[in-house]
Short mmCIF file of C-alpha atoms in Angstrom, two decimals:
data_model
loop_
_atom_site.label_atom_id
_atom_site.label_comp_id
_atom_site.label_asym_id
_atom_site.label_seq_id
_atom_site.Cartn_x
_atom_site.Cartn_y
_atom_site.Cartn_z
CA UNK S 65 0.70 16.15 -4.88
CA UNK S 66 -1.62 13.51 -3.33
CA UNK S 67 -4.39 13.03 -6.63
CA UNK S 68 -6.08 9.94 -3.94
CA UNK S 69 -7.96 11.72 -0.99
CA UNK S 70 -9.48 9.86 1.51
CA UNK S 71 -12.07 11.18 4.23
CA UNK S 72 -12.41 11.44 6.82
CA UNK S 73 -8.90 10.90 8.18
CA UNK S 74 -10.05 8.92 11.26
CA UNK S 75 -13.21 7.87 12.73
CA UNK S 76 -13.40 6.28 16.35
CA UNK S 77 -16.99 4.16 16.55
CA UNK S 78 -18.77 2.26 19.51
CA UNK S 79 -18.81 -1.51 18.31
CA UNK S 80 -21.56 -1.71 16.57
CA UNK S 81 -22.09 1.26 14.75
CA UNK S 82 -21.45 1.75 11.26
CA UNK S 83 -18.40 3.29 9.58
CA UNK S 84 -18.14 4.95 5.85
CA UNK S 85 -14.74 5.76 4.60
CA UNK S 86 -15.08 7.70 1.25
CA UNK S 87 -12.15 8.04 -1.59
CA UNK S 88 -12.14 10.46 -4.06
CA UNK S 89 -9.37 10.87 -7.14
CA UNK S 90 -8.53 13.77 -8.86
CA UNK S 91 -8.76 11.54 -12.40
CA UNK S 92 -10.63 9.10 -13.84
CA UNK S 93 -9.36 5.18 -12.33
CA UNK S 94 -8.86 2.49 -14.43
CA UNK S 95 -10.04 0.75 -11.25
CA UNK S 96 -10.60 1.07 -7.43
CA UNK S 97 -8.64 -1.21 -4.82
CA UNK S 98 -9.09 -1.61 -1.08
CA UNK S 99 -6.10 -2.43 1.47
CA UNK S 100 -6.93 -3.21 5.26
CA UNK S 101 -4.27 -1.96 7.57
CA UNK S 102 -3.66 -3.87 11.18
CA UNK S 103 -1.66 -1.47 13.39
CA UNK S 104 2.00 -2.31 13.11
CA UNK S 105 0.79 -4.35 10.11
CA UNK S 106 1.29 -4.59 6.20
CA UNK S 107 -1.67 -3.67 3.79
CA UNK S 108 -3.84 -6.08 2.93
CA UNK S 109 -5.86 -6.52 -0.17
CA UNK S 110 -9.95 -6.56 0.18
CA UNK S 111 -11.26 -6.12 -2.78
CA UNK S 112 -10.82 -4.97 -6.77
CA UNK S 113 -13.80 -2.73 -8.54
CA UNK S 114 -13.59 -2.23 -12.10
CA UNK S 115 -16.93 -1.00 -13.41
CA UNK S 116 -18.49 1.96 -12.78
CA UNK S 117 -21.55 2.02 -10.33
CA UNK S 118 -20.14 -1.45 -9.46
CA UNK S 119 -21.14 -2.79 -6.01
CA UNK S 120 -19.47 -5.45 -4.04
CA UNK S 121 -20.23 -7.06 -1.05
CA UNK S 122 -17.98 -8.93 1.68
CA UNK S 123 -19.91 -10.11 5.08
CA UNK S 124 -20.28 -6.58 6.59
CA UNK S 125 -18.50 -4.74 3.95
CA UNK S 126 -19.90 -3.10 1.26
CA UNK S 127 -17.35 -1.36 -1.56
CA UNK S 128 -18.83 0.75 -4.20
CA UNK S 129 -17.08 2.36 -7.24
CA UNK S 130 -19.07 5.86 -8.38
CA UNK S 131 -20.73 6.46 -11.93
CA UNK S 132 -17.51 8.64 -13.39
CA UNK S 133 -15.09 6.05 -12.01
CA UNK S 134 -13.33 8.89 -10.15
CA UNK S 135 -15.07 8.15 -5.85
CA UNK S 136 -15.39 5.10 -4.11
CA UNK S 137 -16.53 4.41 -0.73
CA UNK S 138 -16.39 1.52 2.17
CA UNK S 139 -18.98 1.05 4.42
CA UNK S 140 -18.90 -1.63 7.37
CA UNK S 141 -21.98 -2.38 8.90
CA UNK S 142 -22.22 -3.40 12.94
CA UNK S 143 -18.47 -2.66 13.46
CA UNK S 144 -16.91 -4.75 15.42
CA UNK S 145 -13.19 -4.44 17.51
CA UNK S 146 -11.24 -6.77 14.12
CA UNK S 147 -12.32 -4.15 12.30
CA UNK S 148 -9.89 -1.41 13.93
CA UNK S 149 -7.07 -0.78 11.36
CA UNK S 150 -6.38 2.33 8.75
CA UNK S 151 -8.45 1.69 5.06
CA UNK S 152 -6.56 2.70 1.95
CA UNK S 153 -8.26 2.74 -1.14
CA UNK S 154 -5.52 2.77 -4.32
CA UNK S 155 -6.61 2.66 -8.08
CA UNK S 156 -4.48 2.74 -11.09
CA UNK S 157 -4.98 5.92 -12.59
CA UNK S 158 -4.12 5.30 -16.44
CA UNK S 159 -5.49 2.07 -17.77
CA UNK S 160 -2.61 -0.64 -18.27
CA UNK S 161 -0.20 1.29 -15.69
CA UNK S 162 1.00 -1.18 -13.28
CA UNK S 163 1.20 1.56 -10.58
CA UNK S 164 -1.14 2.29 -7.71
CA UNK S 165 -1.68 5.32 -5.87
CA UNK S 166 -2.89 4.98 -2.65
CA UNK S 167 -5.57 7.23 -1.35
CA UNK S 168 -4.60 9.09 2.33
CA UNK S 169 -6.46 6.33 4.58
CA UNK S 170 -8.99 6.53 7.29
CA UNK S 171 -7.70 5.02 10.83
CA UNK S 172 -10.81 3.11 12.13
CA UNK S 173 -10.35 2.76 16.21
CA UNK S 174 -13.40 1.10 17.52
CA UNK S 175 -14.98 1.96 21.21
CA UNK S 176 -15.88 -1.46 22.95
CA UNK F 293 -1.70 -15.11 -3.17
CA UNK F 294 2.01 -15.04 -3.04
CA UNK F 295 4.10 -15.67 0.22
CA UNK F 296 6.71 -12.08 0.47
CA UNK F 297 9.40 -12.08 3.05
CA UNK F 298 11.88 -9.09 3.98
CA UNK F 299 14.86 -8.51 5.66
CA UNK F 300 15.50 -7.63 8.01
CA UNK F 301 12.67 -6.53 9.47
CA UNK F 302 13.96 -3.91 11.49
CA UNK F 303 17.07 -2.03 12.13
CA UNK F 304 18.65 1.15 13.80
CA UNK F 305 21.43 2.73 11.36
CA UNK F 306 23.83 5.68 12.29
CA UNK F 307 23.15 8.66 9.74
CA UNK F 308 25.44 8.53 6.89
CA UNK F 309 26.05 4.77 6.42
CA UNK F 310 23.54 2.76 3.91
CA UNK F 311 21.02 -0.25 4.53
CA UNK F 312 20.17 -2.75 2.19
CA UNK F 313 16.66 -4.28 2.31
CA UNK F 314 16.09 -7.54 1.04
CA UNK F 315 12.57 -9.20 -0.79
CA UNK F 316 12.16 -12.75 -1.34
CA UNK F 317 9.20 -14.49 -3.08
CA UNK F 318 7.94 -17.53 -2.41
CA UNK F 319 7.12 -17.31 -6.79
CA UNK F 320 8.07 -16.04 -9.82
CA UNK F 321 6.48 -12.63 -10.36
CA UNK F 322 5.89 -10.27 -13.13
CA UNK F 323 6.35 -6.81 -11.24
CA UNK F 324 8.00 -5.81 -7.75
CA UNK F 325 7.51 -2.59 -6.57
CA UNK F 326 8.78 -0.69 -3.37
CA UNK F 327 7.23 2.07 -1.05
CA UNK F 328 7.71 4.11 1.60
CA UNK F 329 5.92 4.85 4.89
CA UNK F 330 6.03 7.07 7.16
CA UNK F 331 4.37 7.08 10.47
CA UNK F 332 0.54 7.62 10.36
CA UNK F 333 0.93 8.61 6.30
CA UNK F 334 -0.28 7.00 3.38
CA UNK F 335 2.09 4.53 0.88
CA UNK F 336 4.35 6.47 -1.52
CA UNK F 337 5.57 4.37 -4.27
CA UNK F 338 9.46 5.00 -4.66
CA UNK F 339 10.41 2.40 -7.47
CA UNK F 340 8.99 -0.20 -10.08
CA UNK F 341 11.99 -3.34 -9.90
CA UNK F 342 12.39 -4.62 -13.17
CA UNK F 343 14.05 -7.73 -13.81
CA UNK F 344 16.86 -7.39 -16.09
CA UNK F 345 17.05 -3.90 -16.24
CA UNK F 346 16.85 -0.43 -14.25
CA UNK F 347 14.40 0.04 -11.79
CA UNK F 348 11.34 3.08 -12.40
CA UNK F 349 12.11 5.70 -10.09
CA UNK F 350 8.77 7.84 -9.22
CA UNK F 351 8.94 11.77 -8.63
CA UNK F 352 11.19 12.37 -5.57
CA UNK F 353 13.48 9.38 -5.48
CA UNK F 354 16.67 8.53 -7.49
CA UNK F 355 18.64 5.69 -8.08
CA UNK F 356 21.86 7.46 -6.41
CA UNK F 357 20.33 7.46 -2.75
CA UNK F 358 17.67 4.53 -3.92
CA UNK F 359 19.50 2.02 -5.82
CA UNK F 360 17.41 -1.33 -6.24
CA UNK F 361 18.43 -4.20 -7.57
CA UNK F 362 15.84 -6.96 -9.37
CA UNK F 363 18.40 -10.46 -10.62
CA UNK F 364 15.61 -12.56 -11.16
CA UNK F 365 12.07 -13.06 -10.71
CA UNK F 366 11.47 -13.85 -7.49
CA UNK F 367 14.12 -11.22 -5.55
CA UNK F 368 14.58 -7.90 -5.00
CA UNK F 369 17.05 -5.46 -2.95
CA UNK F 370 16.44 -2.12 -2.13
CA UNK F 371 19.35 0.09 -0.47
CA UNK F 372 18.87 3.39 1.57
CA UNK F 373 22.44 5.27 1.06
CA UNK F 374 23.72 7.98 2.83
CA UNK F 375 20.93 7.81 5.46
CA UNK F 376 19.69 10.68 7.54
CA UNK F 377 17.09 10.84 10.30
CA UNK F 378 14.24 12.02 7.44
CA UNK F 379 14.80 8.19 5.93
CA UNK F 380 13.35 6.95 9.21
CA UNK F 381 10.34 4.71 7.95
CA UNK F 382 9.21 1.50 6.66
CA UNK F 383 9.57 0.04 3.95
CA UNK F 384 7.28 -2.47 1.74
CA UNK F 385 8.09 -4.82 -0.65
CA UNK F 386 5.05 -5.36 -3.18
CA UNK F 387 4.58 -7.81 -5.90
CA UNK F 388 1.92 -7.79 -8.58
CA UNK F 389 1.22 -10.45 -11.05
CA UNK F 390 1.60 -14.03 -9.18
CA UNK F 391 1.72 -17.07 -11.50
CA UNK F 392 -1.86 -17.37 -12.58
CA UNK F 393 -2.96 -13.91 -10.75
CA UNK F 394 -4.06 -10.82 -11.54
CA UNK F 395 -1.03 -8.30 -12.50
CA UNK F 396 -3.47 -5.52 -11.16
CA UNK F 397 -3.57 -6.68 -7.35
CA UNK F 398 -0.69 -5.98 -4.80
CA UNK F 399 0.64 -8.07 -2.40
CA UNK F 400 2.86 -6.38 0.91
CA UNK F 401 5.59 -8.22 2.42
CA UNK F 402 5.54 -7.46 6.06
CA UNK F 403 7.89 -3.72 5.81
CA UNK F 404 11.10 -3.43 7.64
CA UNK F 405 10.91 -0.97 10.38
CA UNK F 406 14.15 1.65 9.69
CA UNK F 407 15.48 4.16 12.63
CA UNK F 408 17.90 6.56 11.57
CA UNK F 409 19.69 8.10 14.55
#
């Protein structure tokens, strides 16, 4: 079954709030990834954490990877309506495994 | 990053006939993978392409109704045989491991969009 959980499974937000999508694995990750999804789009790579407590920051996006290397969590600041699209987080769960396993997402829609 | 394109993009099959999907890139890669998915759900890996040899089928999918081919390093075919409604979905190319990249991130080609009627 799905080891990659994601919550919640969408959020709707007025533009301008904040928005927190949290991931949480069932094992220990080698490392966390997060994929941006445009409706009718393709994922799209954000970001890569491989440390644990590591925190990374992109404009209004900040990514962090938890202490046991097992939660992560994304958390946009001032949303705004580019923003709308469903968040995957994916992590490799056995260190040198090629494969990903993508959380469930979060579908962001955003309230002008 | 590299530069994936798939065809075709979309297409509306008649159950019981096969569709082969096609995955060009722009570079040579080290790994090409393939997933599945289905409206409003997550990315399910079905198979790891390997160049010059059989493709890594994950839990669920076999190389009998998922047969993928990998020639060289920079293409990849995936078929969908014997469709039925249930295969309707998209399907994403991924490649890992661009010339001077890291093997860890993924990048998507843009999916082809599969009805089965």
């Amino acid at each position: 079954g799905q080891q990659v959980m994601q919550i919640p499974q969408y959020q709707h937000v007025q533009e301008g709030e904040d928005f927190t999508t949290y991931c949480n694995s069932s094992t220990t990750l080698s490392n966390i990834q997060w994929y941006k999804q445009r409706p009718g789009g393709h994922p799209v790579f954000l970001i890569q954490l491989v440390k644990s407590g590591e925190v990374k920051k992109q404009k209004r996006l900040t990514f962090q990877f938890g202490e046991a290397k097992k939660n992560s969590s994304l958390h946009i600041t001032a949303t705004q309506t580019t923003d709308v699209g469903t968040y995957f987080c994916a992590g490799h769960l056995n260190f040198g495994n090629e494969k990903l396993t993508f959380g469930t997402g979060t579908r962001l829609t955003i309230i002008p | 990053s590299a530069v994936i394109s798939q065809k075709p993009s979309r297409d509306i099959c008649q159950r019981g006939t096969s569709l082969t999907i096609q995955c060009q890139v722009d570079s040579q890669v080290t790994m090409m993978f393939w997933y599945r998915q289905q409206p409003g759900q997550s990315l399910t890996l079905i198979a790891t392409a390997n160049q010059g040899s059989e493709a890594t089928y994950e839990s669920g999918f076999v190389i009998d109704k998922f047969p993928i081919s990998r020639p060289n390093l920079t293409f990849s075919t995936l078929t969908v045989s014997n469709m039925s409604p249930e295969d309707s979905s998209i399907y994403l190319c991924s490649v890992g491991g661009p010339a001077g990249g890291s093997t860890d991130t993924q990048y998507f080609g843009p999916g082809t969009r599969l009805t089965v009627l």
